[in-house]
Coordinates of C-alpha atoms and ligand atoms in Angstrom, one line a residue:
X63 CA -22.5 25.0 14.0
X64 CA -19.0 25.2 11.2
X65 CA -19.0 21.8 10.6
X66 CA -15.8 21.1 10.9
X67 CA -14.9 22.7 14.3
X68 CA -13.9 19.7 16.6
X69 CA -11.4 18.7 14.3
X70 CA -10.2 22.0 13.7
X71 CA -9.7 22.3 17.5
X72 CA -8.4 18.8 17.9
X73 CA -5.5 19.3 15.3
X74 CA -4.5 22.8 16.9
X75 CA -4.3 21.0 20.0
X76 CA -2.8 18.5 18.4
X77 CA -0.1 20.4 16.9
X78 CA 1.1 21.2 19.6
X79 CA 1.7 17.5 21.4
X80 CA 2.7 15.3 18.0
X81 CA 5.3 17.0 15.3
X82 CA 2.7 18.2 12.6
X83 CA -0.4 17.2 14.8
X84 CA -0.1 13.4 13.3
X85 CA 1.7 10.2 14.0
X86 CA 2.1 9.5 10.2
X87 CA 2.7 12.6 7.8
X88 CA 0.0 12.0 4.8
X89 CA -2.6 12.0 7.3
X90 CA -1.8 15.9 7.4
X91 CA -3.7 16.8 4.3
X92 CA -1.3 19.0 3.5
X93 CA -1.1 18.6 -0.4
X94 CA -4.8 18.5 -0.4
X95 CA -4.8 21.7 1.1
X96 CA -6.2 21.1 4.2
X97 CA -6.6 19.9 7.5
X98 CA -7.5 16.3 9.0
X99 CA -10.6 15.3 10.3
X100 CA -10.3 13.5 13.8
X101 CA -11.9 10.0 13.3
X102 CA -14.3 8.7 16.0
X103 CA -15.2 5.5 14.6
X104 CA -16.2 3.2 12.2
X105 CA -19.1 0.8 10.1
X106 CA -19.0 -1.3 7.4
X107 CA -18.0 0.9 4.3
X108 CA -18.6 4.1 6.6
X109 CA -16.6 6.3 9.2
X110 CA -18.1 9.3 10.8
X111 CA -16.0 12.1 12.0
X112 CA -15.7 14.0 15.0
X113 CA -18.0 16.3 14.4
X114 CA -20.9 14.0 13.2
X115 CA -20.0 13.6 9.4
X116 CA -20.7 11.0 7.8
X117 CA -17.8 9.3 4.7
X118 CA -17.6 6.6 2.0
X119 CA -14.4 5.3 3.3
X120 CA -12.2 4.6 0.4
X121 CA -8.6 4.9 2.4
X122 CA -9.8 1.9 4.4
X123 CA -6.8 2.0 6.4
X124 CA -4.5 2.8 3.9
X125 CA -5.7 -0.6 2.4
X126 CA -6.0 -3.4 5.7
X127 CA -10.0 -3.1 6.3
X128 CA -10.0 -5.0 2.9
X129 CA -14.0 -6.6 4.6
X130 CA -15.3 -3.1 6.1
X131 CA -15.2 -1.5 9.0
X132 CA -16.5 -3.7 12.2
X133 CA -16.7 -7.2 10.0
X134 CA -18.1 -10.0 12.4
X135 CA -16.3 -12.3 12.4
X136 CA -12.5 -10.6 12.8
X137 CA -14.2 -8.6 15.3
X138 CA -15.9 -11.4 17.3
X139 CA -12.4 -13.1 17.2
X140 CA -11.1 -10.0 18.8
X141 CA -12.9 -10.7 21.1
X142 CA -12.3 -13.8 21.6
X143 CA -8.4 -13.8 22.3
X144 CA -8.8 -10.5 24.6
X145 CA -10.5 -12.9 26.9
X146 CA -7.0 -15.2 27.3
X147 CA -4.2 -11.8 27.7
X148 CA -3.0 -9.8 25.0
X149 CA 0.5 -10.5 25.2
X150 CA 2.6 -13.1 26.4
X151 CA 6.3 -12.6 24.9
X152 CA 6.0 -16.2 24.5
X153 CA 4.9 -18.4 21.1
X154 CA 1.4 -19.6 20.2
X155 CA -0.1 -22.0 18.5
X156 CA -2.5 -18.7 16.8
X157 CA 1.2 -17.8 15.6
X158 CA 1.9 -21.2 13.7
X159 CA -1.8 -21.1 12.1
X160 CA -1.4 -18.0 10.7
X161 CA 1.6 -18.6 9.4
X162 CA 0.8 -22.4 8.4
X163 CA -2.7 -19.7 6.5
X164 CA 0.1 -17.3 5.3
X165 CA 2.3 -20.2 3.2
X166 CA -1.1 -21.7 1.6
X167 CA -2.3 -18.6 0.2
X168 CA 0.9 -16.7 -0.7
X169 CA 2.4 -19.5 -3.5
X170 CA 5.9 -18.6 -3.3
X171 CA 6.0 -18.7 0.5
X172 CA 7.5 -21.5 2.7
X173 CA 8.9 -20.3 5.5
X174 CA 7.5 -16.9 7.4
X175 CA 8.4 -14.7 10.3
X176 CA 5.7 -12.5 11.7
X177 CA 6.8 -9.0 12.5
X178 CA 4.4 -5.7 13.5
X179 CA 4.6 -3.1 10.5
X180 CA 5.2 -3.4 6.8
X181 CA 8.8 -1.2 7.3
X182 CA 9.9 -4.0 9.5
X183 CA 9.5 -6.5 7.0
X184 CA 11.1 -4.9 4.0
X185 CA 13.4 -4.1 6.6
X186 CA 14.2 -7.8 7.5
X187 CA 14.3 -8.4 4.2
X188 CA 16.8 -6.3 3.0
X189 CA 19.3 -8.0 5.7
X190 CA 18.4 -11.5 5.0
X191 CA 19.5 -11.2 1.5
X192 CA 22.5 -9.5 1.9
X193 CA 23.8 -11.8 4.7
X194 CA 22.1 -14.9 2.3
X195 CA 24.6 -13.3 -0.7
X196 CA 27.5 -12.1 1.3
X197 CA 26.4 -8.7 -1.4
X198 CA 25.6 -5.1 -0.3
X199 CA 23.6 -3.0 -3.0
X200 CA 20.4 -3.1 -3.6
X201 CA 17.8 -1.8 -6.7
X202 CA 14.5 -0.7 -5.8
X203 CA 12.3 1.3 -8.1
X204 CA 11.8 5.4 -8.0
X205 CA 8.0 6.1 -7.0
X206 CA 8.4 2.5 -5.1
X207 CA 7.5 2.9 -1.2
X208 CA 9.0 0.0 0.7
X209 CA 8.4 1.9 4.5
X210 CA 10.8 3.9 6.4
X211 CA 13.6 2.0 7.5
X212 CA 17.0 4.4 6.4
X213 CA 17.9 2.0 3.3
X214 CA 14.9 3.1 1.1
X215 CA 14.8 6.4 1.5
X216 CA 16.4 7.0 -2.1
X217 CA 14.8 10.3 -3.8
X218 CA 14.7 9.7 -7.7
X219 CA 17.1 12.5 -8.6
X220 CA 17.6 13.0 -12.8
X221 CA 20.2 11.1 -15.0
X222 CA 20.1 7.7 -16.2
X223 CA 20.8 5.8 -12.8
X224 CA 20.7 7.6 -10.0
X225 CA 22.7 7.0 -7.3
X226 CA 21.7 6.8 -3.5
X227 CA 20.7 10.4 -2.5
X228 CA 19.4 10.6 0.8
X229 CA 15.6 11.1 0.9
X230 CA 15.7 13.1 4.5
X231 CA 17.8 14.3 6.5
X232 CA 18.9 11.9 9.0
X233 CA 19.8 9.5 6.9
X234 CA 23.4 9.3 6.1
X235 CA 25.1 8.9 1.9
X236 CA 26.8 5.6 3.4
X237 CA 24.0 4.1 4.3
X238 CA 21.7 5.2 0.9
X239 CA 25.3 4.4 -0.6
X240 CA 24.4 1.5 -1.8
X241 CA 20.5 1.7 -3.2
X242 CA 20.0 2.3 -6.7
X243 CA 16.9 3.2 -7.5
X244 CA 15.9 2.9 -11.3
X245 CA 12.7 3.6 -13.6
X246 CA 9.9 1.2 -13.0
X247 CA 8.9 -0.4 -16.4
X248 CA 11.8 0.6 -18.0
X249 CA 14.1 -2.5 -18.4
X250 CA 16.9 -1.5 -20.6
X251 CA 18.4 1.0 -17.6
X252 CA 18.4 -2.5 -15.9
X253 CA 19.6 -4.0 -17.9
X254 CA 22.8 -1.6 -17.8
X255 CA 23.3 -1.5 -14.1
X256 CA 23.0 -5.4 -13.9
X257 CA 25.8 -5.6 -16.5
X258 CA 27.6 -3.3 -14.0
X259 CA 27.6 -4.1 -11.3
X260 CA 24.9 -7.2 -11.2
X261 CA 27.3 -9.3 -9.2
X262 CA 27.1 -7.0 -5.9
X263 CA 23.4 -6.7 -6.1
X264 CA 22.0 -8.5 -3.1
X265 CA 18.0 -8.1 -3.9
X266 CA 16.3 -6.2 -6.2
X267 CA 13.0 -4.9 -4.2
X268 CA 9.9 -4.2 -6.2
X269 CA 6.5 -3.4 -5.4
X270 CA 4.6 -5.6 -8.2
X271 CA 1.7 -3.1 -8.6
X272 CA 2.8 -0.1 -7.8
X273 CA 0.1 1.9 -5.2
X274 CA 2.5 4.4 -3.9
X275 CA 3.0 6.6 -6.6
X276 CA -1.2 6.1 -7.2
X277 CA -1.5 2.9 -9.0
X278 CA 1.1 1.6 -12.0
X279 CA 1.0 -1.0 -14.4
X280 CA 3.5 -3.6 -14.7
X281 CA 4.0 -3.4 -18.3
X282 CA 3.6 -7.3 -18.9
X283 CA 7.0 -8.4 -19.2
X284 CA 8.8 -6.4 -16.3
X285 CA 8.0 -9.2 -13.8
X286 CA 8.7 -11.8 -15.9
X287 CA 11.8 -10.4 -17.0
X288 CA 12.3 -9.2 -13.9
X289 CA 12.7 -12.6 -12.6
X290 CA 14.9 -14.0 -14.9
X291 CA 17.4 -11.3 -14.9
X292 CA 17.8 -11.6 -10.8
X293 CA 17.9 -15.5 -11.2
X294 CA 20.7 -15.3 -13.7
X295 CA 22.5 -12.9 -11.8
X296 CA 22.0 -14.3 -8.6
X297 CA 19.8 -11.5 -7.1
X298 CA 17.4 -12.4 -4.7
X299 CA 14.2 -10.2 -5.7
X300 CA 11.6 -9.5 -3.1
X301 CA 8.1 -8.3 -3.5
X302 CA 7.3 -6.0 -1.7
X303 CA 3.6 -6.8 -1.6
X304 CA 2.4 -4.5 1.5
X305 CA -0.4 -3.8 -0.3
X306 CA -1.2 -6.1 -3.1
X307 CA -1.0 -9.0 -0.9
X308 CA -4.3 -11.0 -0.2
X309 CA -6.0 -7.4 -2.3
X310 CA -5.3 -8.7 -6.5
X311 CA -5.9 -12.3 -5.4
X312 CA -5.2 -15.0 -2.0
X313 CA -2.3 -14.9 -3.1
X314 CA -1.5 -11.8 -3.8
X315 CA 0.0 -9.9 -6.9
X316 CA 2.4 -13.2 -7.7
X317 CA -0.4 -15.0 -7.8
X318 CA -2.5 -12.6 -11.0
X319 CA 0.6 -12.5 -12.5
X320 CA 2.6 -15.9 -12.0
X321 CA 5.2 -14.5 -11.0
X322 CA 6.9 -16.1 -8.0
X323 CA 10.2 -14.2 -6.1
X324 CA 12.6 -15.8 -3.7
X325 CA 10.9 -13.7 -0.7
X326 CA 8.2 -11.7 -0.2
X327 CA 6.9 -8.9 2.8
X328 CA 3.4 -8.2 3.5
X329 CA 1.7 -6.1 5.8
X330 CA -1.4 -4.4 6.3
X331 CA -4.8 -6.4 5.3
X332 CA -2.6 -9.1 6.9
X333 CA -3.3 -8.0 10.4
X334 CA -7.8 -7.6 9.9
X335 CA -6.8 -3.7 11.2
X336 CA -4.0 -4.6 14.0
X337 CA -0.5 -4.2 13.3
X338 CA 0.9 -6.9 11.6
X339 CA 3.2 -7.0 9.4
X340 CA 5.5 -11.0 7.8
X341 CA 8.1 -11.6 5.8
X342 CA 8.7 -15.0 4.3
X343 CA 9.8 -16.8 0.9
X344 CA 12.3 -19.8 0.1
X345 CA 12.8 -21.9 2.8
X346 CA 16.6 -22.3 2.4
X347 CA 16.7 -18.6 2.8
X348 CA 14.5 -18.3 5.8
X349 CA 16.1 -20.9 7.8
X350 CA 18.9 -17.8 7.9
X351 CA 16.5 -15.7 10.1
X352 CA 17.8 -16.3 13.9
X353 CA 17.5 -18.2 15.4
X354 CA 17.5 -21.6 13.3
X355 CA 20.4 -18.7 11.9
X356 CA 22.9 -16.1 12.4
X357 CA 20.8 -12.8 10.9
X358 CA 19.2 -11.5 13.8
X359 CA 15.6 -10.3 13.8
X360 CA 13.5 -9.8 16.8
X361 CA 9.8 -7.9 18.6
X362 CA 8.5 -8.5 21.9
X363 CA 4.3 -7.6 20.4
X364 CA 5.8 -10.0 17.7
X365 CA 2.7 -12.5 16.8
X366 CA 0.6 -10.8 19.5
X367 CA -2.1 -12.6 20.4
X368 CA -4.8 -10.0 19.6
X369 CA -3.7 -9.2 16.0
X370 CA -3.1 -12.7 15.2
X371 CA -6.2 -13.2 15.7
X372 CA -7.8 -10.3 13.8
X373 CA -5.4 -11.2 10.8
X374 CA -6.4 -15.4 10.6
X375 CA -10.4 -13.9 11.1
X376 CA -9.3 -12.0 7.8
X377 CA -7.8 -14.3 6.2
X378 CA -10.8 -17.0 6.4
X379 CA -13.0 -14.5 5.1
X380 CA -10.5 -13.9 2.3
X381 CA -10.5 -17.8 1.5
X382 CA -14.4 -18.0 0.5
X383 CA -14.8 -18.6 -3.1
X384 CA -16.2 -15.9 -5.3
X385 CA -14.6 -12.8 -3.0
X386 CA -12.3 -11.2 -5.1
X387 CA -14.4 -11.4 -8.4
X388 CA -17.0 -9.4 -6.2
X389 CA -14.6 -6.8 -5.4
X390 CA -13.5 -6.5 -9.1
X391 CA -16.4 -6.7 -10.2
X392 CA -17.5 -3.7 -7.6
X393 CA -14.0 -1.6 -8.6
X394 CA -14.8 -1.5 -11.8
X395 CA -18.4 -0.8 -12.0
X396 CA -17.5 2.4 -10.0
X397 CA -14.3 3.5 -12.5
X398 CA -15.8 2.7 -15.6
X399 CA -19.3 5.5 -14.0
X400 CA -16.5 7.6 -12.7
X401 CA -14.7 7.7 -15.8
X402 CA -18.0 8.3 -18.2
X403 CA -18.6 11.0 -16.2
X404 CA -15.1 12.9 -15.7
X405 CA -15.0 12.0 -20.1
X406 CA -18.7 13.6 -20.4
X407 CA -17.4 17.1 -18.7
X408 CA -14.6 17.1 -20.2
X409 CA -12.4 17.5 -17.3
X410 CA -8.7 15.4 -18.1
X411 CA -9.2 12.2 -15.6
X412 CA -7.2 9.4 -16.4
X413 CA -8.4 6.7 -13.9
X414 CA -5.9 3.6 -13.4
X415 CA -7.3 0.1 -11.3
X416 CA -6.5 -3.3 -10.9
X417 CA -9.0 -5.4 -8.5
X418 CA -10.0 -3.5 -6.0
X419 CA -8.2 -0.4 -6.1
X420 CA -8.1 3.0 -8.5
X421 CA -6.1 6.3 -8.9
X422 CA -8.4 9.1 -10.7
X423 CA -5.2 10.9 -12.7
X424 CA -5.8 14.7 -13.0
X425 CA -5.0 15.7 -15.5
X426 CA -3.7 13.1 -17.5
X427 CA -5.6 11.8 -20.8
X428 CA -3.5 8.5 -21.2
X429 CA -2.1 5.4 -19.0
X430 CA 1.1 6.8 -16.8
X431 CA 3.7 3.8 -16.5
X432 CA 6.4 5.1 -14.2
X433 CA 7.4 7.8 -11.2
X434 CA 8.3 10.5 -14.1
X435 CA 5.0 10.4 -15.6
X436 CA 2.4 10.2 -12.9
X437 CA 4.1 13.7 -11.5
X438 CA 2.3 15.3 -14.5
X439 CA -0.7 14.8 -12.7
X440 CA -2.3 17.7 -11.4
X441 CA -2.4 18.3 -7.4
X442 CA -4.3 21.1 -8.0
X443 CA -7.0 19.2 -9.3
X444 CA -6.8 16.5 -7.2
X445 CA -6.9 18.6 -4.3
X446 CA -9.8 20.8 -5.0
X447 CA -11.2 17.4 -6.0
X448 CA -10.5 15.6 -2.7
X449 CA -11.9 18.8 -0.5
X450 CA -15.2 19.3 -2.6
X451 CA -15.9 14.8 -2.0
X452 CA -15.0 15.3 1.4
X453 CA -17.5 17.9 1.9
X454 CA -20.1 15.4 -0.4
X455 CA -19.4 12.5 2.7
X456 CA -16.6 11.1 0.3
X457 CA -13.2 10.0 1.8
X458 CA -10.7 9.8 -0.3
X459 CA -6.8 9.7 -0.1
X460 CA -5.8 13.0 1.0
X461 CA -2.8 12.7 -1.7
X462 CA -3.0 12.2 -5.9
X463 CA -0.1 10.2 -5.1
X464 CA -2.4 7.0 -3.6
X465 CA -4.5 4.7 -4.2
X466 CA -8.1 4.6 -3.5
X467 CA -9.6 1.4 -2.0
X468 CA -12.6 -0.7 -1.9
X469 CA -13.8 -3.0 0.7
X470 CA -16.1 -6.1 1.1
X471 CA -18.9 -3.8 2.6
X472 CA -18.9 -1.0 -0.1
X473 CA -22.7 -1.6 -1.2
X474 CA -24.3 -0.7 -5.2
X475 CA -26.0 2.9 -2.9
X476 CA -22.2 3.9 -1.1
X477 CA -21.3 4.1 -5.0
X478 CA -24.0 5.7 -6.5
X479 CA -23.3 8.4 -4.0
X480 CA -19.6 8.0 -4.8
X481 CA -20.9 8.6 -8.9
X482 CA -22.7 11.5 -8.2
X483 CA -21.1 13.6 -5.5
X484 CA -18.5 13.0 -8.4
X485 CA -20.1 14.3 -11.1
X486 CA -21.4 17.6 -9.0
X487 CA -18.1 18.2 -7.7
X488 CA -16.3 17.9 -11.5
X489 CA -19.6 20.1 -12.7
X490 CA -18.5 22.5 -10.4
X491 CA -15.0 22.3 -11.0
X492 CA -15.2 22.4 -15.3
X493 CA -17.7 25.2 -14.5
X494 CA -14.6 27.5 -12.2
X495 CA -12.2 26.5 -15.4
X496 CA -14.5 28.3 -17.7
X497 CA -15.4 31.1 -16.2
Ligands
PLP532 C1 2.1 0.8 3.5 C2 3.8 0.7 3.4 C3 4.7 -0.8 3.6 C4 5.3 0.1 5.0 O1 4.0 -0.6 5.9 P1 4.3 0.1 7.3 O2 3.2 -0.5 7.6 O3 3.3 1.1 7.2 O4 5.3 0.1 8.3 C5 5.8 -0.3 3.0 N1 5.1 -1.3 1.7 C6 4.3 -1.0 0.8 C7 4.3 -1.4 -0.4 C8 3.0 -0.2 2.0 O5 2.4 0.3 1.0

């Protein structure tokens, strides 16, 4: 039988009842030129599709599964919580425990509010920053993703300062007219904008290490300067650590780089595979949130008993000593081996990595520092790489502009096979080039 027989049939059926057949656009695999595989189950570092194909998983649910799939501590916590019901819409002690754990791990957070997704976290943090400063404008950076709330869907246009142009139909220009999107790592441009309108800016929101245009590293002075300038202008600095939180270090990118934001947005890992998000920061600002203060933000399922159980169990494992060294070492081994393979075959492919995440930028020979440079990557080549790796049993992100994630469950055998599969794949690609 054809290897993706059931997946293809399911995708056909899905397209009749779900727009595009998927519940989040990147899952459709359009940019890598194939159809998605439907997943049946997962265990450790491996996911299985409905046709029985087995893949080493480097998507890890786009980040959350840092312990691997079906971690026993997390599963046990969910099972235990399940016995007592699934939702009450009233306070539970575990919410306090999770809040305390987050505050304990993330250095700048003094108080925290739990929500259900990263999008909710960033959306709420912006509302809070606007209320706290009594200003309207926000600054973001091109290529950084902060969820799908209207205010963040701003396409980066040309010119030095990109005025707000909606990145999606359905987003009124009035809504994004207050959003300024600037090139990442570019302090000159930021300086000019702050000189002109710094006193109208409520917040600067940034992925401290962008991972939604592929992994891009901040230049050494970028985050510290961002901290200084926002403080000087009375602007709330928001780190969107939905990916980097609990990924780069127990305390996220802020711990890794020792730069403290005013507010932090969390998601993904914090739910251990169940839907959770959070935003938190200085108590003085967080006290503006209802019912302590006037800024309204609510959620029927916020602090859900199963989600908090999964999140708490995940953060407890991540608090053990040596975890991040282990994850980092594994990732270095893998990325170094992949770099060597590509270099040996003279395939242009530059890997950017930090902690346990990385991106192979195809068609690129040196570091890329912003969205303009990232866009030069060869998406055709990545598409070919993706499809061949999938056939070889390695599941990568179905887009050039995403990160690959490792988990604690990834073993030496997984990485050896990944390197071997990459060698075979890249060799074929090199031969096809020369034909
Ligand atoms: C995934 C992501 C979000 C959105 O989180 P959702 O849970 O998908 O709503 C926001 N910011 C960053 C940096 C993300 O990677």
